[in-house]
Amino acid sequence: MLGYINKSLKPEKSRLFLCKPNRETVAELSEAYAKKLNTINNGIHELSFKVPFVIEKNKEFVRNPNVDLIRGHYLIRYEKGNEKQYFIIDKPKNTADSGREIKDVHCFLLPFELNRKMIRDYKVSKRIYDSVGSSGILNETLLSKTNWTIGYIDADIALKVRTMDVSEQSLIELIDDICRTTNGVAQWDTVNKRLSIYKLESLSHDMGFSIEYGKYLKSIIEEPDFSNVVTRLHIYGKNGLSINNKNFTQESYIEDFTYYMYPFERDVNKNVINHSNYMSDELCHALLDYQILLDQKKSEYETLSNDKGNLELDLTIKTDELEYLQLQLGFIWNDIDRYNAQGWDASFLITDKTNKENEIAAKQAEINQINSQIATINTSIQAIKDAIAIENNFSADLIAERENFINEKIWTDNNIDDEYQLYQAGLTQLDKVKQPTIAYKVDIVDFLKVVECQRDWDKLNLFDYVTIRYPNLNINIKAMIVGFEHDEDSNTINVEITNAKDINSNFLKYKDFMKKFTSTSRRLDMSQYKWDKSEENESNINKIINEAFDATAREIKAGVDQSVNISERGIIITDPNFPDNMLIAQAGVLAISNDGGLSWKHAVKKDGIVAENIFGKLGAFVQVRADSIILGDNGEKLSDGVIENSSTWNGAVTTANDAWNAAQNAIQKGVSYSSAFIDNTGIYVKDGAGEERVRLGEYESNQYGIKVTKGKIYGTYIQSGEEGSSNYIALSSNGSEPLSVVANGENALHVGTWGNGGSIQFSRYDIDDLRGQIYPHDDQRGDGLRIHARNGSGSSLPLHLWGSDVYIDGRAFFYDGIVVIGDKPAAVETENYGYRLLFAHEMPQNKFSDEGFAELVNGQVKITLDPIFLETIEPNDIGTEWFIKLHNTDTYLNLRVKEIGDNYFVVEEKDGLNGKFIWSLSGIRKGYKDRRLDIVDIPISN
């Protein structure tokens, strides 16, 4: 019946059961109170409660036996109606306040135990979960390392491929990362130890639940957060992947100004109906007009881009065909070289060469035609680029005003390696952050205990929607519950909601209308001229990655103006000014041509020298074997008597010497060989602009060596000093110790690598032994930099920090004690006197002390000591006695310590008077009872 209330239906109370880790029930904690359940949106809920040390039993106060059963890592089974959940105890804390002892227990939902399961060196790229096999991230982690199982995982989440690169992480953190990067929500079945992952929308329901002034509402806090409003979102994926190629304007970011434009509205004639809360009407008009322009130009650009892509595909095919023709020409050249080397007739090969060169020219003409068409398209694209440039669509004043609303943020998802998916994910992310987040904290009455509210008992659920109304604050919102805390004993429920949608506002409707306004406007800087290069660069990079490098089909070129060409034909050296003159080096042949390689009239072969002309000196003991000796250009031979007549022969020799010297000066000295020169100072090389880049010899007056300007020197080993010196610095290709400093022939300093980072290593060269290292570390003491004084065998040595002052920013930890020569005060800042030093109280023995206030009742009081403090000092015994001091605050009291127990002491007043006093107790630090005024060896000063 509508509106019927079942008076017999009673609100259900929660029950707590203490269990061992194997879920064996130890006891029901019926005496527990202050039960508080905190349900939060990450799925790891919290439970806290208190248990008294003393309970009433048979009208007597006795020690609660359950107190001694509660231990860390025991389980708490929480039951309420049909609901049952297991929690794990992480902090069972004993407290005493005004003589009342309490065990304060804090628990996390059972999956918190996965915090103790670690994943190390896990690097994979796999789907989240494999339901039929075992090749999934959850299969290889949660299922293989624990006794948890998988329940339901949304197919869209399970099939997503994620790249994991985990050096060290707990299982609970890994699962949280999976949910965060897939927009999934973990649901834990703690009874069956089963994990399910749902999409958020499948868990959210609108049950019609409302909280308003006069109904449940006790207090409300509205917290809008404007600090994270984003209008320009830079988007990056795996390995720096950007959205440039999927974004119309080729930028790595997208923009959305709709929040700052709201509620601007205009009619078809651009008459303003509503003004923006933030922007001028002029800027709003310009932004809307600019979006219309982008929509128009986008379709035009896509047509041009598709045409350009087809032409570039044709260009790739034609270029491959050209390279194949050039390869064939290379084979023909090889045959020509081989025929010339053997002295055979190569005329038919020269005809083949000419025909092949004609084919190459025709193919080049086709390529030039395609390049011309691409250039025409690029011109059109440039025109679009100019049309959508910010400076061409906004005045200088509007650009300045627009800049006020550009709030930038970089968003990265290293799991996405597809540009389209990255672009779509970026749009979703910008939609979340383009307007302020509004969080509401609502304190309501505990309607779960009110029978008349039974129709609402099942409506307070995580991720469900609730309507909040408070007219005086103009609050009328419907939002998702992201957390609530139920304090059963205080009869209050705190509800937290966020990302609220305002029902009264038209912004949602306006946002839908303006969805396409998520613009990616042109950037206003010089990088806009790089816009059309990304596609070309990607294409070239893919070519290099995806095509095998074929040395027979490609050439390696070097030298200025490509004067040195290394290919399958061999090494060919040409002078750009005289292209017909060339030198070629092949296996067994060094040949020179003066007709572009059609013939080789001078050659050094494996079996001799072939040349039209030879200039040079024949030294002593030369044996000449020749059918004839030609002296002149017209075929003149040696005349009779030349050999026998020494004067005639010497004249011929003199003539030959003069010719040799002339050839030396004419060919070598001061002449460029592909921009290499030789003069009386050495050898030097100039670049195409005439600037000297390399000099070998006297590079400055009386300075000899190698000088390289604006270049690099490569070598596997470079050493300073003279050859054979025992004192030098060396650079080598040794990966672990590339830089060494050597003194007296022994290592003094190494700079290199250690583990996974850089290292500096110091040694004593006089005894050739290590003295210390500086290197990065990542171990149980954290990820940072370590200075380690040690010798070569690994034994630690003293480390001396010497300076007028030594500053340490951050906490300092000292293991195995600390000894200070001088004082060791604390610097304390005062309100009126700046920093002042306060000194520690020091004693011959290592003692700890505690103190407090106490009040006498009927002339007596028992003071129970802090159990944690008691675990730091020796017990009250012979040789380790406790020292107790009592200080009156009421001067008439006559106090004494009546009794000292294991964990308490009793103070009484001589005449049974009441009053307050201060007590202090000191005891010897645990483990230090036999130490007093220890002897210490102090190193000499400095």
PDB file of N, CA and C in Angstrom, residues 605-664:
ATOM      1  N   LYS A 605      97.068  -2.185 -61.127  1.00  0.00           N
ATOM      2  CA  LYS A 605      96.406  -3.489 -61.027  1.00  0.00           C
ATOM      3  C   LYS A 605      97.258  -4.422 -60.182  1.00  0.00           C
ATOM      4  N   LYS A 606      96.701  -5.558 -59.884  1.00  0.00           N
ATOM      5  CA  LYS A 606      97.424  -6.520 -59.060  1.00  0.00           C
ATOM      6  C   LYS A 606      98.679  -7.037 -59.739  1.00  0.00           C
ATOM      7  N   ASP A 607      98.748  -6.933 -61.082  1.00  0.00           N
ATOM      8  CA  ASP A 607      99.912  -7.456 -61.803  1.00  0.00           C
ATOM      9  C   ASP A 607     100.714  -6.360 -62.496  1.00  0.00           C
ATOM     10  N   GLY A 608     100.470  -5.070 -62.152  1.00  0.00           N
ATOM     11  CA  GLY A 608     101.298  -4.030 -62.743  1.00  0.00           C
ATOM     12  C   GLY A 608     100.585  -2.716 -62.868  1.00  0.00           C
ATOM     13  N   ILE A 609     101.273  -1.750 -63.562  1.00  0.00           N
ATOM     14  CA  ILE A 609     100.745  -0.418 -63.769  1.00  0.00           C
ATOM     15  C   ILE A 609     100.465  -0.232 -65.255  1.00  0.00           C
ATOM     16  N   VAL A 610      99.243   0.306 -65.550  1.00  0.00           N
ATOM     17  CA  VAL A 610      98.881   0.643 -66.924  1.00  0.00           C
ATOM     18  C   VAL A 610      98.647   2.139 -66.971  1.00  0.00           C
ATOM     19  N   ALA A 611      99.377   2.870 -67.884  1.00  0.00           N
ATOM     20  CA  ALA A 611      99.228   4.314 -67.929  1.00  0.00           C
ATOM     21  C   ALA A 611      99.669   4.841 -69.284  1.00  0.00           C
ATOM     22  N   GLU A 612      99.004   5.940 -69.691  1.00  0.00           N
ATOM     23  CA  GLU A 612      99.448   6.616 -70.905  1.00  0.00           C
ATOM     24  C   GLU A 612     100.730   7.396 -70.641  1.00  0.00           C
ATOM     25  N   ASN A 613     100.869   7.984 -69.478  1.00  0.00           N
ATOM     26  CA  ASN A 613     102.051   8.764 -69.136  1.00  0.00           C
ATOM     27  C   ASN A 613     102.455   8.439 -67.700  1.00  0.00           C
ATOM     28  N   ILE A 614     103.756   8.302 -67.472  1.00  0.00           N
ATOM     29  CA  ILE A 614     104.302   8.072 -66.140  1.00  0.00           C
ATOM     30  C   ILE A 614     105.368   9.122 -65.866  1.00  0.00           C
ATOM     31  N   PHE A 615     105.253   9.791 -64.749  1.00  0.00           N
ATOM     32  CA  PHE A 615     106.256  10.757 -64.322  1.00  0.00           C
ATOM     33  C   PHE A 615     106.822  10.275 -62.991  1.00  0.00           C
ATOM     34  N   GLY A 616     108.173  10.314 -62.875  1.00  0.00           N
ATOM     35  CA  GLY A 616     108.735   9.906 -61.614  1.00  0.00           C
ATOM     36  C   GLY A 616     110.217   9.665 -61.687  1.00  0.00           C
ATOM     37  N   LYS A 617     110.791   9.178 -60.599  1.00  0.00           N
ATOM     38  CA  LYS A 617     112.213   8.889 -60.493  1.00  0.00           C
ATOM     39  C   LYS A 617     112.394   7.385 -60.365  1.00  0.00           C
ATOM     40  N   LEU A 618     113.368   6.872 -61.151  1.00  0.00           N
ATOM     41  CA  LEU A 618     113.738   5.471 -61.037  1.00  0.00           C
ATOM     42  C   LEU A 618     114.989   5.399 -60.191  1.00  0.00           C
ATOM     43  N   GLY A 619     114.897   4.780 -59.043  1.00  0.00           N
ATOM     44  CA  GLY A 619     116.036   4.748 -58.136  1.00  0.00           C
ATOM     45  C   GLY A 619     117.096   3.763 -58.586  1.00  0.00           C
ATOM     46  N   ALA A 620     118.051   3.539 -57.712  1.00  0.00           N
ATOM     47  CA  ALA A 620     119.171   2.643 -58.026  1.00  0.00           C
ATOM     48  C   ALA A 620     118.698   1.214 -58.193  1.00  0.00           C
ATOM     49  N   PHE A 621     119.431   0.462 -58.946  1.00  0.00           N
ATOM     50  CA  PHE A 621     119.198  -0.970 -59.155  1.00  0.00           C
ATOM     51  C   PHE A 621     117.837  -1.244 -59.801  1.00  0.00           C
ATOM     52  N   VAL A 622     117.391  -0.294 -60.647  1.00  0.00           N
ATOM     53  CA  VAL A 622     116.141  -0.504 -61.348  1.00  0.00           C
ATOM     54  C   VAL A 622     116.419  -1.274 -62.625  1.00  0.00           C
ATOM     55  N   GLN A 623     115.653  -2.332 -62.815  1.00  0.00           N
ATOM     56  CA  GLN A 623     115.776  -3.116 -64.040  1.00  0.00           C
ATOM     57  C   GLN A 623     114.598  -2.784 -64.930  1.00  0.00           C
ATOM     58  N   VAL A 624     114.861  -2.247 -66.137  1.00  0.00           N
ATOM     59  CA  VAL A 624     113.818  -1.839 -67.063  1.00  0.00           C
ATOM     60  C   VAL A 624     113.717  -2.880 -68.166  1.00  0.00           C
ATOM     61  N   ARG A 625     112.529  -3.420 -68.317  1.00  0.00           N
ATOM     62  CA  ARG A 625     112.255  -4.356 -69.420  1.00  0.00           C
ATOM     63  C   ARG A 625     111.135  -3.768 -70.253  1.00  0.00           C
ATOM     64  N   ALA A 626     111.456  -3.398 -71.509  1.00  0.00           N
ATOM     65  CA  ALA A 626     110.453  -2.798 -72.387  1.00  0.00           C
ATOM     66  C   ALA A 626     110.786  -3.109 -73.833  1.00  0.00           C
ATOM     67  N   ASP A 627     109.712  -3.308 -74.627  1.00  0.00           N
ATOM     68  CA  ASP A 627     109.936  -3.497 -76.062  1.00  0.00           C
ATOM     69  C   ASP A 627     110.419  -2.204 -76.709  1.00  0.00           C
ATOM     70  N   SER A 628     109.929  -1.073 -76.207  1.00  0.00           N
ATOM     71  CA  SER A 628     110.369   0.231 -76.722  1.00  0.00           C
ATOM     72  C   SER A 628     110.144   1.272 -75.649  1.00  0.00           C
ATOM     73  N   ILE A 629     110.932   2.353 -75.707  1.00  0.00           N
ATOM     74  CA  ILE A 629     110.804   3.468 -74.781  1.00  0.00           C
ATOM     75  C   ILE A 629     110.442   4.696 -75.582  1.00  0.00           C
ATOM     76  N   ILE A 630     109.325   5.310 -75.320  1.00  0.00           N
ATOM     77  CA  ILE A 630     108.838   6.472 -76.045  1.00  0.00           C
ATOM     78  C   ILE A 630     109.206   7.712 -75.253  1.00  0.00           C
ATOM     79  N   LEU A 631     109.840   8.696 -75.916  1.00  0.00           N
ATOM     80  CA  LEU A 631     110.249   9.908 -75.234  1.00  0.00           C
ATOM     81  C   LEU A 631     109.316  11.075 -75.497  1.00  0.00           C
ATOM     82  N   GLY A 632     108.796  11.239 -76.715  1.00  0.00           N
ATOM     83  CA  GLY A 632     108.028  12.423 -77.068  1.00  0.00           C
ATOM     84  C   GLY A 632     106.561  12.130 -77.271  1.00  0.00           C
ATOM     85  N   ASP A 633     105.814  13.246 -77.489  1.00  0.00           N
ATOM     86  CA  ASP A 633     104.376  13.108 -77.715  1.00  0.00           C
ATOM     87  C   ASP A 633     104.067  12.524 -79.084  1.00  0.00           C
ATOM     88  N   ASN A 634     105.048  12.603 -79.988  1.00  0.00           N
ATOM     89  CA  ASN A 634     104.808  12.134 -81.364  1.00  0.00           C
ATOM     90  C   ASN A 634     105.412  10.762 -81.607  1.00  0.00           C
ATOM     91  N   GLY A 635     105.738  10.012 -80.547  1.00  0.00           N
ATOM     92  CA  GLY A 635     106.212   8.643 -80.705  1.00  0.00           C
ATOM     93  C   GLY A 635     107.704   8.510 -80.855  1.00  0.00           C
ATOM     94  N   GLU A 636     108.485   9.584 -80.541  1.00  0.00           N
ATOM     95  CA  GLU A 636     109.936   9.501 -80.664  1.00  0.00           C
ATOM     96  C   GLU A 636     110.479   8.458 -79.697  1.00  0.00           C
ATOM     97  N   LYS A 637     111.441   7.662 -80.199  1.00  0.00           N
ATOM     98  CA  LYS A 637     112.060   6.636 -79.383  1.00  0.00           C
ATOM     99  C   LYS A 637     113.484   7.042 -79.020  1.00  0.00           C
ATOM    100  N   LEU A 638     114.127   6.268 -78.153  1.00  0.00           N
ATOM    101  CA  LEU A 638     115.519   6.524 -77.793  1.00  0.00           C
ATOM    102  C   LEU A 638     116.404   6.356 -79.016  1.00  0.00           C
ATOM    103  N   SER A 639     117.296   7.295 -79.168  1.00  0.00           N
ATOM    104  CA  SER A 639     118.238   7.212 -80.299  1.00  0.00           C
ATOM    105  C   SER A 639     119.419   6.340 -79.921  1.00  0.00           C
ATOM    106  N   ASP A 640     120.172   5.955 -80.886  1.00  0.00           N
ATOM    107  CA  ASP A 640     121.332   5.120 -80.628  1.00  0.00           C
ATOM    108  C   ASP A 640     122.326   5.857 -79.743  1.00  0.00           C
ATOM    109  N   GLY A 641     122.902   5.158 -78.825  1.00  0.00           N
ATOM    110  CA  GLY A 641     123.945   5.729 -77.990  1.00  0.00           C
ATOM    111  C   GLY A 641     123.443   6.381 -76.723  1.00  0.00           C
ATOM    112  N   VAL A 642     122.121   6.515 -76.550  1.00  0.00           N
ATOM    113  CA  VAL A 642     121.637   7.201 -75.357  1.00  0.00           C
ATOM    114  C   VAL A 642     121.985   6.407 -74.111  1.00  0.00           C
ATOM    115  N   ILE A 643     121.785   5.087 -74.160  1.00  0.00           N
ATOM    116  CA  ILE A 643     122.026   4.288 -72.972  1.00  0.00           C
ATOM    117  C   ILE A 643     123.523   4.211 -72.686  1.00  0.00           C
ATOM    118  N   GLU A 644     124.275   4.020 -73.748  1.00  0.00           N
ATOM    119  CA  GLU A 644     125.700   3.863 -73.533  1.00  0.00           C
ATOM    120  C   GLU A 644     126.356   5.178 -73.116  1.00  0.00           C
ATOM    121  N   ASN A 645     125.870   6.303 -73.686  1.00  0.00           N
ATOM    122  CA  ASN A 645     126.478   7.598 -73.442  1.00  0.00           C
ATOM    123  C   ASN A 645     125.878   8.187 -72.177  1.00  0.00           C
ATOM    124  N   SER A 646     126.682   8.301 -71.100  1.00  0.00           N
ATOM    125  CA  SER A 646     126.161   8.733 -69.817  1.00  0.00           C
ATOM    126  C   SER A 646     125.709  10.181 -69.851  1.00  0.00           C
ATOM    127  N   SER A 647     126.413  11.027 -70.582  1.00  0.00           N
ATOM    128  CA  SER A 647     126.008  12.426 -70.609  1.00  0.00           C
ATOM    129  C   SER A 647     124.665  12.593 -71.284  1.00  0.00           C
ATOM    130  N   THR A 648     124.470  11.852 -72.349  1.00  0.00           N
ATOM    131  CA  THR A 648     123.164  11.922 -73.030  1.00  0.00           C
ATOM    132  C   THR A 648     122.060  11.396 -72.119  1.00  0.00           C
ATOM    133  N   TRP A 649     122.350  10.270 -71.429  1.00  0.00           N
ATOM    134  CA  TRP A 649     121.348   9.682 -70.525  1.00  0.00           C
ATOM    135  C   TRP A 649     121.085  10.594 -69.328  1.00  0.00           C
ATOM    136  N   ASN A 650     122.149  11.184 -68.795  1.00  0.00           N
ATOM    137  CA  ASN A 650     121.948  12.072 -67.661  1.00  0.00           C
ATOM    138  C   ASN A 650     121.098  13.264 -68.039  1.00  0.00           C
ATOM    139  N   GLY A 651     121.259  13.731 -69.289  1.00  0.00           N
ATOM    140  CA  GLY A 651     120.390  14.830 -69.740  1.00  0.00           C
ATOM    141  C   GLY A 651     118.936  14.412 -69.753  1.00  0.00           C
ATOM    142  N   ALA A 652     118.713  13.172 -70.196  1.00  0.00           N
ATOM    143  CA  ALA A 652     117.331  12.668 -70.191  1.00  0.00           C
ATOM    144  C   ALA A 652     116.812  12.534 -68.761  1.00  0.00           C
ATOM    145  N   VAL A 653     117.702  12.114 -67.846  1.00  0.00           N
ATOM    146  CA  VAL A 653     117.312  11.983 -66.446  1.00  0.00           C
ATOM    147  C   VAL A 653     116.983  13.351 -65.859  1.00  0.00           C
ATOM    148  N   THR A 654     117.812  14.366 -66.192  1.00  0.00           N
ATOM    149  CA  THR A 654     117.553  15.712 -65.697  1.00  0.00           C
ATOM    150  C   THR A 654     116.207  16.213 -66.179  1.00  0.00           C
ATOM    151  N   THR A 655     115.940  15.951 -67.458  1.00  0.00           N
ATOM    152  CA  THR A 655     114.630  16.342 -68.003  1.00  0.00           C
ATOM    153  C   THR A 655     113.501  15.655 -67.235  1.00  0.00           C
ATOM    154  N   ALA A 656     113.697  14.383 -66.914  1.00  0.00           N
ATOM    155  CA  ALA A 656     112.670  13.635 -66.163  1.00  0.00           C
ATOM    156  C   ALA A 656     112.512  14.201 -64.747  1.00  0.00           C
ATOM    157  N   ASN A 657     113.651  14.572 -64.112  1.00  0.00           N
ATOM    158  CA  ASN A 657     113.582  15.148 -62.766  1.00  0.00           C
ATOM    159  C   ASN A 657     112.821  16.460 -62.767  1.00  0.00           C
ATOM    160  N   ASP A 658     113.121  17.303 -63.775  1.00  0.00           N
ATOM    161  CA  ASP A 658     112.404  18.578 -63.855  1.00  0.00           C
ATOM    162  C   ASP A 658     110.897  18.346 -64.027  1.00  0.00           C
ATOM    163  N   ALA A 659     110.570  17.371 -64.863  1.00  0.00           N
ATOM    164  CA  ALA A 659     109.146  17.078 -65.073  1.00  0.00           C
ATOM    165  C   ALA A 659     108.494  16.568 -63.779  1.00  0.00           C
ATOM    166  N   TRP A 660     109.247  15.747 -63.019  1.00  0.00           N
ATOM    167  CA  TRP A 660     108.712  15.226 -61.743  1.00  0.00           C
ATOM    168  C   TRP A 660     108.470  16.349 -60.726  1.00  0.00           C
ATOM    169  N   ASN A 661     109.479  17.235 -60.621  1.00  0.00           N
ATOM    170  CA  ASN A 661     109.324  18.339 -59.684  1.00  0.00           C
ATOM    171  C   ASN A 661     108.159  19.244 -60.075  1.00  0.00           C
ATOM    172  N   ALA A 662     108.042  19.506 -61.373  1.00  0.00           N
ATOM    173  CA  ALA A 662     106.915  20.332 -61.824  1.00  0.00           C
ATOM    174  C   ALA A 662     105.599  19.648 -61.511  1.00  0.00           C
ATOM    175  N   ALA A 663     105.589  18.320 -61.716  1.00  0.00           N
ATOM    176  CA  ALA A 663     104.358  17.591 -61.414  1.00  0.00           C
ATOM    177  C   ALA A 663     104.045  17.616 -59.925  1.00  0.00           C
ATOM    178  N   GLN A 664     105.110  17.524 -59.088  1.00  0.00           N
ATOM    179  CA  GLN A 664     104.879  17.574 -57.637  1.00  0.00           C
ATOM    180  C   GLN A 664     104.217  18.877 -57.235  1.00  0.00           C
TER     181      GLN A 664
END
